[in-house]
CSV table of C-alpha atoms and ligand atoms in Angstrom, one decimal:
chain,number,residue,atom,x,y,z
A,1,MET,CA,121.8,127.2,91.1
A,2,THR,CA,123.3,127.7,94.5
A,3,LEU,CA,124.7,124.6,96.1
A,4,LEU,CA,122.7,124.3,99.3
A,5,ASN,CA,125.0,121.6,100.7
A,6,PRO,CA,128.6,122.4,99.9
A,7,ARG,CA,130.4,119.9,102.2
A,8,PRO,CA,132.0,116.7,101.0
A,9,LEU,CA,130.3,113.4,101.6
A,10,SER,CA,132.8,112.3,104.3
A,11,ASP,CA,132.1,115.4,106.4
A,12,TYR,CA,128.4,114.7,106.3
A,13,GLN,CA,129.0,111.1,107.2
A,14,ALA,CA,131.3,112.0,110.1
A,15,MET,CA,128.8,114.6,111.5
A,16,ASP,CA,125.9,112.3,111.0
A,17,ALA,CA,127.7,109.5,112.9
A,18,ALA,CA,128.6,111.8,115.7
A,19,HIS,CA,125.3,113.6,116.3
A,20,HIS,CA,122.4,112.1,114.4
A,21,TRP,CA,120.3,109.3,115.9
A,22,HIS,CA,118.4,107.8,113.0
A,23,PRO,CA,114.8,106.4,113.1
A,24,PHE,CA,114.5,102.6,112.9
A,25,THR,CA,118.2,102.1,112.6
A,26,ASP,CA,121.0,100.2,114.2
A,27,THR,CA,123.0,103.4,114.7
A,28,ALA,CA,126.3,101.7,115.6
A,29,ASP,CA,126.1,99.5,112.5
A,30,LEU,CA,125.2,102.4,110.3
A,31,ASN,CA,128.1,104.4,111.6
A,32,ARG,CA,130.5,101.7,110.5
A,33,THR,CA,129.2,101.7,106.9
A,34,GLY,CA,128.4,105.4,106.5
A,35,THR,CA,125.1,107.1,105.7
A,36,ARG,CA,124.0,107.6,102.2
A,37,ILE,CA,123.3,111.3,101.7
A,38,ILE,CA,120.5,112.3,99.3
A,39,ASP,CA,120.8,115.9,98.3
A,40,ARG,CA,118.4,116.5,95.5
A,41,ALA,CA,115.5,114.9,93.6
A,42,GLU,CA,113.3,115.5,90.6
A,43,GLY,CA,110.2,113.6,89.4
A,44,VAL,CA,110.7,109.9,90.5
A,45,TRP,CA,114.5,110.2,90.7
A,46,ILE,CA,116.6,110.9,93.8
A,47,GLU,CA,120.2,111.8,93.7
A,48,GLU,CA,123.0,111.0,96.1
A,49,LEU,CA,125.6,113.5,97.0
A,50,GLY,CA,128.2,113.0,94.2
A,51,GLY,CA,125.6,112.5,91.5
A,52,LYS,CA,124.4,108.9,91.6
A,53,ARG,CA,120.7,108.7,90.5
A,54,LEU,CA,118.2,106.2,91.8
A,55,LEU,CA,114.6,105.5,90.8
A,56,ASP,CA,112.6,106.0,94.0
A,57,GLY,CA,110.5,103.0,94.0
A,58,MET,CA,109.2,103.8,97.5
A,59,ALA,CA,108.1,107.5,97.0
A,60,GLY,CA,110.3,108.5,99.9
A,61,LEU,CA,108.5,106.6,102.6
A,62,TRP,CA,105.2,105.9,100.8
A,63,CYS,CA,104.5,109.7,100.7
A,64,MET,CA,105.9,111.5,97.7
A,65,ASN,CA,102.8,110.7,95.6
A,66,LEU,CA,103.3,113.5,93.2
A,67,GLY,CA,107.0,113.1,92.9
A,68,TYR,CA,109.8,115.6,93.7
A,69,GLY,CA,110.3,119.1,92.3
A,70,ARG,CA,106.8,120.3,92.3
A,71,ASP,CA,107.4,124.1,92.4
A,72,ARG,CA,103.7,124.8,92.7
A,73,ILE,CA,103.5,123.2,96.1
A,74,VAL,CA,106.6,125.0,97.3
A,75,ASP,CA,105.2,128.4,96.0
A,76,ALA,CA,101.9,127.8,97.7
A,77,VAL,CA,103.7,127.1,101.0
A,78,SER,CA,105.9,130.1,100.5
A,79,ARG,CA,102.9,132.4,99.9
A,80,GLN,CA,101.2,131.1,103.0
A,81,MET,CA,104.3,131.4,105.1
A,82,LYS,CA,104.6,135.1,104.2
A,83,GLU,CA,100.9,135.8,104.8
A,84,LEU,CA,100.4,133.9,108.0
A,85,PRO,CA,103.2,131.4,109.1
A,86,TYR,CA,101.3,130.2,112.1
A,87,TYR,CA,98.1,130.4,114.1
A,88,ASN,CA,96.4,127.7,116.0
A,89,ALA,CA,93.0,126.2,115.8
A,90,PHE,CA,92.5,126.1,119.6
A,91,PHE,CA,90.3,128.5,121.6
A,92,GLN,CA,87.6,129.4,119.1
A,93,CYS,CA,90.1,130.2,116.3
A,94,ALA,CA,90.8,129.1,112.8
A,95,HIS,CA,92.5,130.5,109.7
A,96,PRO,CA,91.6,130.4,106.0
A,97,PRO,CA,93.8,127.6,104.9
A,98,VAL,CA,92.7,125.2,107.6
A,99,VAL,CA,89.0,125.8,106.9
A,100,GLU,CA,89.6,125.6,103.1
A,101,PHE,CA,91.5,122.4,103.5
A,102,ALA,CA,89.0,120.7,105.8
A,103,ALA,CA,86.3,121.5,103.3
A,104,ALA,CA,88.3,120.3,100.4
A,105,LEU,CA,89.2,117.0,102.1
A,106,ALA,CA,85.6,116.4,103.1
A,107,GLU,CA,84.7,116.6,99.4
A,108,LYS,CA,87.2,113.8,98.7
A,109,ALA,CA,86.3,111.7,101.8
A,110,PRO,CA,83.8,108.9,101.6
A,111,ALA,CA,80.2,110.3,101.7
A,112,HIS,CA,79.6,109.3,105.3
A,113,MET,CA,82.6,111.2,106.5
A,114,ASN,CA,82.4,115.0,106.7
A,115,ARG,CA,84.9,116.1,109.4
A,116,VAL,CA,88.6,116.0,109.8
A,117,PHE,CA,90.8,116.4,112.9
A,118,PHE,CA,94.3,117.5,111.9
A,119,THR,CA,97.5,116.0,113.3
A,120,ASN,CA,101.1,116.1,112.2
A,121,SER,CA,101.8,112.5,111.4
A,122,GLY,CA,100.2,109.0,111.0
A,123,SER,CA,101.3,108.1,114.5
A,124,GLU,CA,99.6,111.1,116.0
A,125,SER,CA,96.5,110.3,113.9
A,126,ASN,CA,96.4,106.9,115.5
A,127,ASP,CA,96.8,108.3,119.0
A,128,THR,CA,93.9,110.6,118.2
A,129,VAL,CA,91.9,107.6,117.0
A,130,PHE,CA,92.7,105.7,120.2
A,131,ARG,CA,91.3,108.5,122.4
A,132,LEU,CA,88.4,109.5,120.2
A,133,ALA,CA,87.0,105.9,119.8
A,134,ARG,CA,86.9,105.5,123.5
A,135,VAL,CA,85.2,108.9,124.0
A,136,TYR,CA,82.6,107.8,121.4
A,137,TRP,CA,81.6,104.8,123.5
A,138,ASP,CA,81.6,106.9,126.7
A,139,SER,CA,79.3,109.3,125.1
A,140,LEU,CA,76.9,106.5,124.3
A,141,GLY,CA,76.9,105.4,127.9
A,142,LYS,CA,79.1,102.3,127.2
A,143,PRO,CA,82.3,103.1,129.0
A,144,SER,CA,83.3,99.5,129.3
A,145,LYS,CA,84.0,99.3,125.6
A,146,LYS,CA,87.7,100.0,125.8
A,147,VAL,CA,89.7,97.2,124.1
A,148,PHE,CA,91.2,97.7,120.7
A,149,ILE,CA,91.8,94.7,118.4
A,150,GLY,CA,94.7,95.2,116.0
A,151,ARG,CA,96.7,92.7,113.9
A,152,HIS,CA,100.1,91.0,114.3
A,153,ASN,CA,102.5,92.6,111.8
A,154,GLY,CA,100.1,95.6,111.3
A,155,TYR,CA,101.8,99.0,111.4
A,156,HIS,CA,100.1,102.1,112.8
A,157,GLY,CA,103.1,104.2,113.9
A,158,SER,CA,105.8,104.7,116.5
A,159,THR,CA,104.1,106.6,119.4
A,160,VAL,CA,103.0,104.6,122.4
A,161,ALA,CA,99.3,104.1,121.4
A,162,ALA,CA,100.1,103.7,117.7
A,163,ALA,CA,102.9,101.2,118.3
A,164,SER,CA,100.5,99.3,120.6
A,165,LEU,CA,97.8,99.2,118.0
A,166,GLY,CA,100.3,97.9,115.5
A,167,GLY,CA,101.6,94.4,115.8
A,168,MET,CA,105.3,94.7,115.3
A,169,GLY,CA,106.9,92.2,117.6
A,170,GLY,CA,110.3,93.8,117.7
A,171,MET,CA,108.8,97.2,118.7
A,172,HIS,CA,106.7,95.6,121.4
A,173,ALA,CA,109.6,93.7,122.9
A,174,GLN,CA,111.8,96.8,123.2
A,175,SER,CA,109.5,98.8,125.4
A,176,GLY,CA,106.9,96.7,127.1
A,177,LEU,CA,104.2,97.2,124.6
A,178,PRO,CA,101.3,96.9,123.8
A,179,ILE,CA,99.7,99.0,126.5
A,180,GLU,CA,96.8,97.6,128.4
A,181,GLY,CA,93.6,97.4,126.3
A,182,VAL,CA,95.1,96.4,123.0
A,183,VAL,CA,95.1,92.8,121.7
A,184,HIS,CA,96.0,91.4,118.3
A,185,ILE,CA,94.7,88.8,115.8
A,186,ASP,CA,96.6,87.2,112.9
A,187,GLN,CA,97.1,88.9,109.6
A,188,PRO,CA,95.6,87.9,106.2
A,189,TYR,CA,99.0,87.1,104.8
A,190,TRP,CA,98.3,84.3,102.4
A,191,TYR,CA,101.7,83.7,100.9
A,192,GLY,CA,103.5,83.9,104.2
A,193,GLU,CA,101.0,82.1,106.5
A,194,GLY,CA,98.3,80.6,104.3
A,195,LEU,CA,100.1,78.7,101.6
A,196,ALA,CA,101.3,76.0,103.9
A,197,THR,CA,97.8,75.4,105.3
A,198,GLY,CA,96.5,74.1,102.1
A,199,MET,CA,93.6,76.5,102.2
A,200,THR,CA,92.7,78.6,99.2
A,201,PRO,CA,93.3,82.3,99.5
A,202,GLU,CA,89.6,82.9,99.9
A,203,GLU,CA,89.2,80.3,102.6
A,204,PHE,CA,92.2,81.7,104.4
A,205,GLY,CA,90.9,85.2,104.2
A,206,LEU,CA,87.7,84.1,105.9
A,207,GLU,CA,89.6,82.2,108.5
A,208,ARG,CA,91.7,85.3,109.4
A,209,ALA,CA,88.6,87.5,109.4
A,210,ARG,CA,86.7,85.2,111.7
A,211,GLN,CA,89.5,85.4,114.2
A,212,LEU,CA,88.1,88.8,114.9
A,213,GLU,CA,84.7,87.3,115.7
A,214,ALA,CA,86.3,84.8,118.0
A,215,LYS,CA,88.4,87.4,119.8
A,216,ILE,CA,85.4,89.7,120.3
A,217,ASP,CA,83.5,86.8,121.8
A,218,GLU,CA,86.5,85.9,124.0
A,219,ILE,CA,86.7,89.5,125.4
A,220,GLY,CA,83.0,90.2,125.4
A,221,GLU,CA,81.4,92.6,122.9
A,222,GLU,CA,80.6,94.9,125.8
A,223,ASN,CA,84.4,95.4,126.3
A,224,VAL,CA,85.5,95.9,122.7
A,225,CYS,CA,85.9,99.4,121.3
A,226,ALA,CA,87.2,98.9,117.8
A,227,PHE,CA,89.1,96.9,115.2
A,228,ILE,CA,92.0,98.7,113.5
A,229,ALA,CA,93.7,97.6,110.3
A,230,GLU,CA,95.3,98.9,107.1
A,231,PRO,CA,93.3,98.1,104.0
A,232,ILE,CA,96.6,96.7,102.6
A,233,GLN,CA,99.4,96.3,105.1
A,234,GLY,CA,102.3,98.5,103.9
A,235,ALA,CA,105.3,98.3,106.2
A,236,GLY,CA,104.4,94.7,107.0
A,237,GLY,CA,105.3,93.8,103.4
A,238,VAL,CA,102.5,95.0,101.0
A,239,ILE,CA,100.2,92.3,102.2
A,240,ILE,CA,97.1,92.3,100.0
A,241,PRO,CA,94.3,90.5,101.7
A,242,PRO,CA,92.3,87.8,99.9
A,243,GLU,CA,89.0,89.3,98.4
A,244,SER,CA,87.0,87.4,101.1
A,245,TYR,CA,88.7,89.2,104.0
A,246,TRP,CA,87.3,92.7,104.1
A,247,PRO,CA,83.6,92.0,103.5
A,248,GLU,CA,83.7,89.5,106.4
A,249,ILE,CA,85.5,91.9,108.7
A,250,ALA,CA,82.9,94.6,107.9
A,251,ARG,CA,80.1,92.1,108.6
A,252,ILE,CA,81.6,91.2,112.0
A,253,CYS,CA,82.2,94.8,113.0
A,254,ARG,CA,78.6,95.7,112.1
A,255,GLU,CA,77.0,92.7,113.8
A,256,ARG,CA,79.1,92.9,117.0
A,257,GLU,CA,78.8,96.7,117.3
A,258,ILE,CA,82.4,97.7,117.3
A,259,LEU,CA,84.0,100.5,115.4
A,260,LEU,CA,85.9,99.8,112.2
A,261,ILE,CA,89.1,101.9,111.8
A,262,ALA,CA,90.8,101.8,108.5
A,263,ASP,CA,94.3,103.2,108.7
A,264,GLU,CA,94.6,104.9,105.3
A,265,VAL,CA,98.0,106.5,106.0
A,266,ILE,CA,99.5,104.6,103.1
A,267,CYS,CA,96.4,103.4,101.1
A,268,GLY,CA,94.8,106.9,101.1
A,269,PHE,CA,95.1,109.5,98.3
A,270,GLY,CA,95.0,107.1,95.4
A,271,ARG,CA,97.6,104.5,96.3
A,272,THR,CA,95.2,101.6,95.6
A,273,GLY,CA,93.8,103.1,92.4
A,274,LYS,CA,90.9,104.8,94.1
A,275,TRP,CA,90.9,107.7,96.6
A,276,TRP,CA,90.7,105.4,99.6
A,277,GLY,CA,91.7,101.8,100.2
A,278,SER,CA,88.4,101.4,101.9
A,279,GLU,CA,86.7,102.3,98.7
A,280,THR,CA,88.8,99.7,96.9
A,281,TYR,CA,87.5,97.1,99.3
A,282,GLY,CA,84.0,98.4,99.6
A,283,ILE,CA,84.0,99.1,103.3
A,284,GLU,CA,82.6,102.0,105.3
A,285,PRO,CA,85.0,102.7,108.2
A,286,ASP,CA,83.9,104.8,111.3
A,287,LEU,CA,87.3,106.5,111.5
A,288,MET,CA,90.1,106.9,109.0
A,289,PRO,CA,93.6,108.0,110.0
A,290,ILE,CA,95.4,109.7,107.1
A,291,ALA,CA,98.9,111.2,106.6
A,292,LYS,CA,101.8,110.9,104.1
A,293,GLY,CA,100.1,111.6,100.7
A,294,ILE,CA,98.0,114.3,102.3
A,295,THR,CA,100.7,116.9,101.5
A,296,GLY,CA,102.3,114.8,98.8
A,297,GLY,CA,105.0,114.3,101.4
A,298,TYR,CA,106.1,118.0,101.1
A,299,LEU,CA,105.3,118.9,104.7
A,300,PRO,CA,104.5,116.9,107.8
A,301,MET,CA,100.8,116.5,108.3
A,302,GLY,CA,98.2,113.9,109.3
A,303,GLY,CA,94.5,113.8,110.2
A,304,VAL,CA,91.6,111.6,111.1
A,305,PHE,CA,88.4,111.5,109.1
A,306,ILE,CA,85.4,111.2,111.4
A,307,SER,CA,82.2,109.6,110.3
A,308,ASP,CA,78.9,111.3,111.0
A,309,ARG,CA,78.0,108.3,113.1
A,310,VAL,CA,80.9,108.9,115.5
A,311,ALA,CA,80.9,112.7,115.3
A,312,GLY,CA,77.2,113.0,116.3
A,313,PRO,CA,77.2,111.5,119.8
A,314,VAL,CA,80.7,112.9,120.6
A,315,MET,CA,79.6,116.4,119.8
A,316,GLU,CA,76.2,116.1,121.5
A,317,LYS,CA,77.3,114.2,124.7
A,318,ALA,CA,81.0,114.5,125.3
A,319,GLY,CA,81.4,118.2,125.2
A,320,GLU,CA,85.0,119.2,124.8
A,321,PHE,CA,87.4,116.6,123.5
A,322,TYR,CA,90.5,117.3,125.5
A,323,HIS,CA,92.9,116.6,122.7
A,324,GLY,CA,94.9,118.6,120.2
A,325,TYR,CA,98.4,119.4,118.9
A,326,THR,CA,100.1,122.8,118.7
A,327,TRP,CA,100.4,122.3,114.9
A,328,SER,CA,97.0,120.7,114.3
A,329,GLY,CA,96.1,122.3,110.9
A,330,HIS,CA,99.3,124.2,110.4
A,331,PRO,CA,98.7,126.9,107.8
A,332,ALA,CA,101.7,125.9,105.6
A,333,ALA,CA,100.8,122.2,105.7
A,334,CYS,CA,97.2,123.1,104.7
A,335,ALA,CA,98.5,125.3,101.9
A,336,ALA,CA,100.6,122.4,100.6
A,337,GLY,CA,97.7,120.0,101.0
A,338,LEU,CA,95.3,122.3,99.1
A,339,GLU,CA,97.8,122.6,96.2
A,340,VAL,CA,98.2,118.8,96.2
A,341,LEU,CA,94.5,118.3,95.9
A,342,LYS,CA,94.4,120.9,93.0
A,343,ILE,CA,97.2,119.1,91.2
A,344,MET,CA,95.5,115.7,91.8
A,345,ASP,CA,92.3,117.0,90.2
A,346,GLU,CA,94.0,118.7,87.3
A,347,GLU,CA,96.2,115.7,86.5
A,348,GLN,CA,93.5,113.2,87.4
A,349,VAL,CA,96.1,111.5,89.5
A,350,VAL,CA,93.8,108.9,91.2
A,351,GLU,CA,92.0,108.0,88.0
A,352,ARG,CA,95.3,107.6,86.2
A,353,ALA,CA,96.7,105.5,89.1
A,354,GLY,CA,93.7,103.1,88.7
A,355,ALA,CA,93.3,103.0,84.9
A,356,VAL,CA,96.9,103.3,83.7
A,357,LEU,CA,99.5,102.7,86.4
A,358,ALA,CA,97.8,99.8,88.2
A,359,PRO,CA,97.6,97.6,85.1
A,360,LYS,CA,101.1,98.7,84.0
A,361,LEU,CA,102.6,97.7,87.3
A,362,ALA,CA,100.6,94.5,87.3
A,363,GLU,CA,101.9,93.6,83.9
A,364,THR,CA,105.5,94.5,84.8
A,365,TRP,CA,105.3,92.4,88.0
A,366,ALA,CA,103.7,89.5,86.3
A,367,ALA,CA,106.7,89.3,84.0
A,368,LEU,CA,109.0,89.2,87.1
A,369,ALA,CA,107.1,86.2,88.4
A,370,ASP,CA,109.1,84.0,86.0
A,371,HIS,CA,112.3,84.9,87.7
A,372,PRO,CA,113.9,81.9,89.5
A,373,LEU,CA,113.9,83.8,92.8
A,374,VAL,CA,110.3,84.9,92.8
A,375,GLY,CA,107.7,82.8,94.6
A,376,GLU,CA,104.9,85.3,94.2
A,377,ALA,CA,104.6,88.7,92.4
A,378,ARG,CA,101.5,90.6,93.6
A,379,THR,CA,100.2,94.1,93.1
A,380,LYS,CA,97.1,96.1,93.9
A,381,GLY,CA,96.8,99.6,92.6
A,382,VAL,CA,100.3,101.1,92.7
A,383,LEU,CA,101.7,98.8,95.4
A,384,GLY,CA,103.8,95.8,94.5
A,385,ALA,CA,105.6,92.9,96.3
A,386,LEU,CA,107.9,90.1,95.3
A,387,GLU,CA,108.3,87.1,97.5
A,388,LEU,CA,111.8,85.7,97.3
A,389,ALA,CA,111.7,81.9,97.7
A,390,ALA,CA,114.0,79.0,97.3
A,391,ASP,CA,111.1,76.8,96.3
A,392,LYS,CA,108.4,78.3,94.1
A,393,GLU,CA,105.9,75.5,94.9
A,394,THR,CA,106.1,75.4,98.7
A,395,GLY,CA,107.3,79.0,99.3
A,396,ALA,CA,110.2,77.8,101.3
A,397,ARG,CA,112.7,80.6,101.9
A,398,PHE,CA,116.5,80.8,101.5
A,399,GLU,CA,117.2,80.0,105.2
A,400,GLY,CA,119.7,82.3,106.8
A,401,ALA,CA,120.8,83.8,103.5
A,402,GLY,CA,119.4,87.3,104.0
A,403,ALA,CA,118.1,87.2,100.5
A,404,GLY,CA,115.9,90.3,100.9
A,405,THR,CA,118.8,92.3,102.3
A,406,LEU,CA,121.0,91.1,99.5
A,407,ALA,CA,118.4,92.1,96.9
A,408,ARG,CA,117.9,95.5,98.5
A,409,ASP,CA,121.6,96.2,98.5
A,410,PHE,CA,122.0,95.2,94.9
A,411,CYS,CA,119.1,97.5,94.0
A,412,VAL,CA,120.9,100.5,95.4
A,413,SER,CA,124.5,99.6,94.5
A,414,ASP,CA,124.1,98.2,91.0
A,415,ALA,CA,120.5,98.7,89.7
A,416,GLY,CA,120.0,102.3,90.7
A,417,LEU,CA,116.6,101.5,92.4
A,418,VAL,CA,115.1,102.0,95.8
A,419,MET,CA,113.1,98.9,96.5
A,420,ARG,CA,112.6,98.0,100.2
A,421,ALA,CA,113.0,94.6,101.8
A,422,VAL,CA,110.7,93.4,104.5
A,423,GLY,CA,112.4,90.1,105.4
A,424,ASP,CA,112.5,88.3,102.0
A,425,THR,CA,109.6,90.3,100.6
A,426,MET,CA,110.7,93.1,98.2
A,427,ILE,CA,108.2,96.0,98.1
A,428,VAL,CA,107.5,99.0,95.9
A,429,SER,CA,105.2,102.0,96.1
A,430,PRO,CA,106.5,104.5,93.6
A,431,PRO,CA,105.2,108.1,93.2
A,432,LEU,CA,101.8,108.2,91.5
A,433,SER,CA,103.3,110.6,89.0
A,434,ILE,CA,105.5,107.8,87.6
A,435,THR,CA,105.2,107.3,83.8
A,436,GLU,CA,104.5,104.0,82.1
A,437,ALA,CA,108.1,104.0,80.7
A,438,GLU,CA,109.4,104.6,84.2
A,439,ILE,CA,107.4,101.6,85.5
A,440,GLU,CA,109.1,99.5,82.7
A,441,GLU,CA,112.4,100.9,83.9
A,442,LEU,CA,111.6,99.9,87.4
A,443,GLY,CA,110.9,96.4,86.2
A,444,VAL,CA,114.2,96.3,84.3
A,445,ARG,CA,116.1,97.5,87.4
A,446,ALA,CA,114.3,95.1,89.7
A,447,ARG,CA,115.2,92.2,87.4
A,448,LYS,CA,118.9,93.2,87.4
A,449,ALA,CA,119.0,93.2,91.2
A,450,LEU,CA,117.2,89.8,91.3
A,451,ASP,CA,119.8,88.4,88.8
A,452,LEU,CA,122.7,89.6,90.9
A,453,THR,CA,121.0,88.3,94.1
A,454,ALA,CA,120.6,84.9,92.4
A,455,ASP,CA,124.3,84.8,91.5
A,456,ALA,CA,125.3,85.8,95.0
A,457,LEU,CA,123.0,83.1,96.5
A,458,VAL,CA,124.6,80.4,94.2
A,459,ARG,CA,128.1,81.6,95.2
A,460,ALA,CA,127.0,81.2,98.8
A,461,GLY,CA,126.1,77.6,98.2
A,462,HIS,CA,122.3,77.9,97.9
A,463,LYS,CA,120.3,76.1,95.2
A,464,VAL,CA,118.4,78.5,92.9
A,465,ALA,CA,115.7,76.9,90.9
B,501,PXG,N1,99.9,104.1,109.7
B,501,PXG,C1,100.4,103.4,108.7
B,501,PXG,C2,99.6,102.5,107.9
B,501,PXG,C3,101.8,103.7,108.3
B,501,PXG,O1,102.3,103.0,107.3
B,501,PXG,C4,101.9,105.2,110.2
B,501,PXG,C5,100.6,104.9,110.5
B,501,PXG,C6,102.7,106.2,111.0
B,501,PXG,O2,102.9,107.4,110.3
B,501,PXG,P1,104.1,108.4,110.7
B,501,PXG,O3,103.7,109.6,109.9
B,501,PXG,O4,103.9,108.7,112.2
B,501,PXG,O5,105.3,107.7,110.4
B,501,PXG,C7,102.5,104.6,109.1
B,501,PXG,C8,103.9,104.9,108.7
B,501,PXG,C9,108.4,101.6,106.3
B,501,PXG,C10,107.8,102.7,107.0
B,501,PXG,O6,109.6,101.3,106.5
B,501,PXG,C11,106.5,102.9,107.1
B,501,PXG,C12,105.9,104.0,107.7
B,501,PXG,C13,106.8,104.9,108.3
B,501,PXG,C14,108.1,104.8,108.2
B,501,PXG,C15,108.7,103.7,107.6
B,501,PXG,O7,107.7,100.9,105.6
B,501,PXG,N2,104.6,104.1,107.8
């Protein structure tokens, strides 16, 4: 096999430090330590330049749902690139892959959603949602309905509208966000924010949902456009809402006549053990932004599923929707997506995620709950989180110890595992192609990293239960 990247690691690190500005990175700090260069991958394993293998517990960035090394996807893309590398879907045009893919996606979408608008990322999908939801209310003669309600610590992307809809305080502080017309309510994060209240998870879920009702009343229903949320918050720390949360949110949106937008960028395409997170929670959103797993991560693509309820008035009354991207429905991305759907059907990926992987991950995680550092081990579908806590009863953290960062670093340096830290919450979202044996291996590696973290915390003078 030809070596695609023949330079030594130090060259890549020097070039990277000199010329590459990384996303979500303290670039000066990174340049002091040196970038890790990943140069190949197969299945659920990634390999660093030099040969070190790591189990990819994050499926890249929550997107490599079918794992790496799927030649069928590459071949489908290659065939399409030779036949028609590009044409657009503007100005009365389309091409076979975009039409085929839209139809194939509509088959998989919830029954009340029959149309998809293509974008190139989750962020773009949420910018599309931001504009389309407002156009919907305009088309119904209710132009005052403009305000979006999102959630603190929600994540909807990095563009201006998407970052505004999200509730990441650090992002907002850096660039004067959110933009006008976006407000936020609290998240249904029971372990982080509910435990100390003495409420049960179910009571807490209702309290957090009812903040939506209170916020709508405060702003005036006639001014509120939509509520947007991830079925399960991903980037915020795999925050699995109490079962009481979503039914109450759905009731409020219905009664108060505001659109419900379920951001399925992470939860979609089987992550929660069903096709859509909305399905897992029994809700019927009006709009669903999607991305990531749509191409199994092989090419950039995103989209928005549009319910018949929203599509009807917009098509009849608004006329042209002045919105679109050069690469909306790129032929190569559509070819990748079509092949991904074929593989998902053939391998029964979603069914297996729900029936085999979800219980296996739940069992593996439950075993880790005994570890002295773990305050809570939670999973839903093929998503998992471990809360690192100094006190298992109260959930008190290791103050100032950077426990999450320590654990993440031990994962990479000693345990050969990619597991992310969001503060002191360790999270995983492995490829849906993972085997049961590999989930066990993930558990073994996570425990090793936790043990090393516990030792380091003790050495630093912290008390570990
Ligand atoms: N919505 C959700 C729910 C997401 O998780 C986006 C929208 C934006 O997608 P794009 O394709 O524009 O990145 C996301 C992205 C992390 C991490 O560190 C999470 C995301 C992206 C990058 C890093 O957890 N989620």
